[in-house]
GROMACS .gro file of C-alpha atoms in nm:
model
  190
    1ALA     CA    1  -1.915  -3.309   3.570
    2ALA     CA    2  -1.832  -3.602   3.343
    3TRP     CA    3  -1.876  -3.953   3.481
    4ALA     CA    4  -1.625  -4.223   3.391
    5ALA     CA    5  -1.714  -4.590   3.327
    6ASP     CA    6  -1.621  -4.691   3.683
    7GLY     CA    7  -1.868  -4.440   3.832
    8MET     CA    8  -1.602  -4.191   3.940
    9VAL     CA    9  -1.610  -3.827   3.842
   10SER     CA   10  -1.345  -3.777   3.572
   11SER     CA   11  -1.373  -3.399   3.555
   12LEU     CA   12  -1.532  -3.128   3.759
   13SER     CA   13  -1.552  -2.758   3.691
   14LEU     CA   14  -1.567  -2.498   3.967
   15THR     CA   15  -1.611  -2.125   3.919
   16VAL     CA   16  -1.470  -1.894   4.184
   17LYS     CA   17  -1.513  -1.518   4.179
   18PRO     CA   18  -1.328  -1.302   4.433
   19ARG     CA   19  -1.506  -1.011   4.598
   20ASP     CA   20  -1.216  -0.784   4.512
   21LEU     CA   21  -1.040  -0.837   4.177
   22THR     CA   22  -0.714  -0.692   4.307
   23ASN     CA   23  -0.675  -1.001   4.533
   24ILE     CA   24  -0.704  -1.254   4.251
   25THR     CA   25  -0.361  -1.411   4.311
   26ALA     CA   26  -0.435  -1.455   4.682
   27VAL     CA   27  -0.772  -1.613   4.600
   28MET     CA   28  -0.605  -1.847   4.349
   29ASP     CA   29  -0.350  -1.948   4.613
   30ASP     CA   30  -0.629  -2.015   4.864
   31ALA     CA   31  -0.819  -2.222   4.607
   32THR     CA   32  -0.502  -2.419   4.525
   33VAL     CA   33  -0.444  -2.497   4.893
   34ALA     CA   34  -0.809  -2.598   4.942
   35LEU     CA   35  -0.803  -2.827   4.636
   36ARG     CA   36  -0.473  -2.987   4.740
   37ILE     CA   37  -0.618  -3.058   5.086
   38ALA     CA   38  -0.944  -3.192   4.942
   39ARG     CA   39  -0.751  -3.420   4.703
   40ARG     CA   40  -0.512  -3.530   4.979
   41LEU     CA   41  -0.200  -3.435   4.784
   42LYS     CA   42   0.135  -3.453   4.963
   43PRO     CA   43   0.360  -3.143   4.955
   44LYS     CA   44   0.596  -3.288   4.693
   45GLN     CA   45   0.320  -3.420   4.465
   46PRO     CA   46   0.229  -3.209   4.161
   47ASP     CA   47  -0.119  -3.063   4.130
   48ASN     CA   48  -0.364  -3.300   3.962
   49PHE     CA   49  -0.592  -3.013   3.868
   50GLY     CA   50  -0.572  -2.700   3.660
   51MET     CA   51  -0.673  -2.341   3.717
   52PHE     CA   52  -0.775  -2.097   3.448
   53THR     CA   53  -0.847  -1.728   3.477
   54SER     CA   54  -1.025  -1.509   3.228
   55ASP     CA   55  -0.681  -1.376   3.131
   56THR     CA   56  -0.577  -1.730   3.033
   57ILE     CA   57  -0.880  -1.769   2.811
   58LEU     CA   58  -0.818  -1.425   2.658
   59ASP     CA   59  -0.455  -1.522   2.587
   60ILE     CA   60  -0.570  -1.839   2.411
   61TYR     CA   61  -0.822  -1.635   2.211
   62HIS     CA   62  -0.554  -1.381   2.111
   63GLN     CA   63  -0.313  -1.656   2.006
   64ALA     CA   64  -0.582  -1.819   1.794
   65THR     CA   65  -0.687  -1.493   1.628
   66ASN     CA   66  -0.322  -1.400   1.560
   67GLY     CA   67  -0.270  -1.738   1.392
   68ILE     CA   68  -0.586  -1.697   1.186
   69PHE     CA   69  -0.477  -1.345   1.089
   70ALA     CA   70  -0.139  -1.473   0.970
   71VAL     CA   71  -0.304  -1.739   0.757
   72LEU     CA   72  -0.550  -1.486   0.614
   73VAL     CA   73  -0.265  -1.254   0.514
   74GLY     CA   74  -0.113  -1.539   0.314
   75VAL     CA   75  -0.447  -1.626   0.154
   76VAL     CA   76  -0.508  -1.262   0.057
   77ALA     CA   77  -0.159  -1.229  -0.089
   78LEU     CA   78  -0.210  -1.546  -0.292
   79SER     CA   79  -0.550  -1.419  -0.410
   80LEU     CA   80  -0.394  -1.092  -0.524
   81VAL     CA   81  -0.125  -1.275  -0.719
   82VAL     CA   82  -0.384  -1.500  -0.884
   83GLY     CA   83  -0.603  -1.198  -0.962
   84GLY     CA   84  -0.305  -1.020  -1.119
   85ILE     CA   85  -0.229  -1.322  -1.336
   86VAL     CA   86  -0.592  -1.343  -1.447
   87ILE     CA   87  -0.598  -0.974  -1.541
   88MET     CA   88  -0.266  -1.014  -1.724
   89ASN     CA   89  -0.407  -1.304  -1.926
   90ILE     CA   90  -0.724  -1.112  -2.006
   91MET     CA   91  -0.523  -0.813  -2.126
   92LEU     CA   92  -0.300  -1.042  -2.334
   93MET     CA   93  -0.612  -1.186  -2.495
   94VAL     CA   94  -0.749  -0.835  -2.555
   95VAL     CA   95  -0.426  -0.725  -2.723
   96SER     CA   96  -0.411  -1.038  -2.940
   97GLU     CA   97  -0.775  -0.992  -3.047
   98ARG     CA   98  -0.720  -0.624  -3.122
   99THR     CA   99  -0.416  -0.656  -3.346
  100ARG     CA  100  -0.607  -0.501  -3.635
  101GLU     CA  101  -0.725  -0.208  -3.425
  102ILE     CA  102  -0.374  -0.155  -3.286
  103GLY     CA  103  -0.227  -0.171  -3.637
  104LEU     CA  104  -0.486   0.081  -3.762
  105ARG     CA  105  -0.410   0.318  -3.473
  106LYS     CA  106  -0.036   0.292  -3.541
  107ALA     CA  107  -0.099   0.359  -3.911
  108LEU     CA  108  -0.293   0.672  -3.814
  109GLY     CA  109  -0.004   0.795  -3.601
  110ALA     CA  110  -0.068   0.659  -3.252
  111ARG     CA  111   0.246   0.606  -3.047
  112ARG     CA  112   0.327   0.290  -2.856
  113ALA     CA  113   0.273   0.483  -2.529
  114ASP     CA  114  -0.081   0.583  -2.639
  115ILE     CA  115  -0.176   0.222  -2.707
  116MET     CA  116  -0.017   0.109  -2.379
  117ALA     CA  117  -0.207   0.382  -2.189
  118GLN     CA  118  -0.536   0.263  -2.342
  119MET     CA  119  -0.471  -0.099  -2.245
  120LEU     CA  120  -0.365  -0.005  -1.890
  121THR     CA  121  -0.668   0.222  -1.848
  122GLU     CA  122  -0.898  -0.059  -1.957
  123SER     CA  123  -0.735  -0.304  -1.716
  124VAL     CA  124  -0.757  -0.059  -1.424
  125VAL     CA  125  -1.123   0.018  -1.497
  126LEU     CA  126  -1.208  -0.352  -1.519
  127SER     CA  127  -1.022  -0.426  -1.195
  128MET     CA  128  -1.193  -0.142  -1.009
  129PHE     CA  129  -1.534  -0.244  -1.142
  130GLY     CA  130  -1.476  -0.605  -1.032
  131GLY     CA  131  -1.355  -0.490  -0.690
  132VAL     CA  132  -1.664  -0.273  -0.638
  133ILE     CA  133  -1.897  -0.555  -0.741
  134GLY     CA  134  -1.715  -0.797  -0.508
  135THR     CA  135  -1.733  -0.553  -0.218
  136VAL     CA  136  -2.106  -0.491  -0.269
  137LEU     CA  137  -2.180  -0.864  -0.292
  138GLY     CA  138  -1.969  -0.927   0.018
  139GLY     CA  139  -2.159  -0.656   0.206
  140ILE     CA  140  -2.492  -0.806   0.106
  141TRP     CA  141  -2.372  -1.150   0.215
  142ALA     CA  142  -2.251  -1.014   0.551
  143ALA     CA  143  -2.578  -0.825   0.612
  144ALA     CA  144  -2.781  -1.136   0.531
  145SER     CA  145  -2.565  -1.343   0.768
  146VAL     CA  146  -2.610  -1.093   1.051
  147VAL     CA  147  -2.986  -1.084   1.000
  148LEU     CA  148  -3.007  -1.463   0.985
  149LEU     CA  149  -2.809  -1.500   1.308
  150ALA     CA  150  -3.024  -1.239   1.482
  151VAL     CA  151  -3.342  -1.418   1.374
  152ARG     CA  152  -3.206  -1.751   1.499
  153ARG     CA  153  -3.116  -1.599   1.837
  154GLU     CA  154  -3.455  -1.431   1.862
  155GLY     CA  155  -3.631  -1.756   1.773
  156ALA     CA  156  -3.424  -1.954   2.021
  157ALA     CA  157  -3.503  -1.706   2.299
  158ALA     CA  158  -3.875  -1.711   2.219
  159HIS     CA  159  -3.905  -2.088   2.189
  160GLY     CA  160  -3.629  -2.211   2.417
  161SER     CA  161  -3.475  -2.423   2.141
  162PRO     CA  162  -3.177  -2.319   1.925
  163GLY     CA  163  -3.310  -2.503   1.620
  164ALA     CA  164  -3.671  -2.390   1.650
  165ARG     CA  165  -3.825  -2.311   1.313
  166ASN     CA  166  -4.181  -2.207   1.258
  167VAL     CA  167  -4.385  -1.961   1.058
  168ALA     CA  168  -4.305  -1.669   1.288
  169ASP     CA  169  -3.930  -1.733   1.254
  170ARG     CA  170  -3.958  -1.740   0.876
  171GLU     CA  171  -4.158  -1.417   0.874
  172ARG     CA  172  -3.897  -1.246   1.095
  173TRP     CA  173  -3.624  -1.374   0.866
  174ILE     CA  174  -3.802  -1.241   0.557
  175ARG     CA  175  -3.857  -0.901   0.725
  176GLY     CA  176  -3.492  -0.891   0.827
  177MET     CA  177  -3.376  -0.977   0.475
  178ARG     CA  178  -3.597  -0.700   0.335
  179ARG     CA  179  -3.445  -0.454   0.584
  180ALA     CA  180  -3.093  -0.567   0.494
  181TRP     CA  181  -3.170  -0.533   0.122
  182ALA     CA  182  -3.316  -0.187   0.181
  183ALA     CA  183  -2.999  -0.086   0.367
  184VAL     CA  184  -2.760  -0.186   0.089
  185SER     CA  185  -2.970  -0.145  -0.224
  186PRO     CA  186  -3.002   0.190  -0.401
  187THR     CA  187  -3.361   0.100  -0.494
  188GLY     CA  188  -3.441   0.028  -0.129
  189ARG     CA  189  -3.337   0.379  -0.025
  190ALA     CA  190  -3.544   0.553  -0.294
   0.00000   0.00000   0.00000
């Protein structure tokens, strides 16, 4: 409960759980009637309280995650466009730096399609290599985050404080990081 400046309770939270979940609407109606009586509300007065079910909270969660998903789709699309522009600029630089090599290949009989295939192959290989490196680094980052969160929870449970830090917590964190590194590193599996 939150106390206002005048000493009155400004908010109060009650949790009600029905014995049988099939009767949830009847239980909500009973709770509404009991709260209206306790608050001395007249029949035409609107409720001065709110009721939430777990379905309401789940709906709010789904709306929030759908909104976040929509924003992430836009961010990913923008990232792909920017990545494509960067690769295009790199390939333009590569072609401009290799004008002598391209001229020599043309003089030796290479067709325009052969040169184009070489440039496209190089760009695809570079893109794939960058994507693999980014995925591996992202996996390492995610594994480290999971381990760090698990160590914090374990430390909080052992010490009763969410921010508790001591030597044992640090040792658990180091062991967890070693396990995470062993899981994702080829040298750790050898």
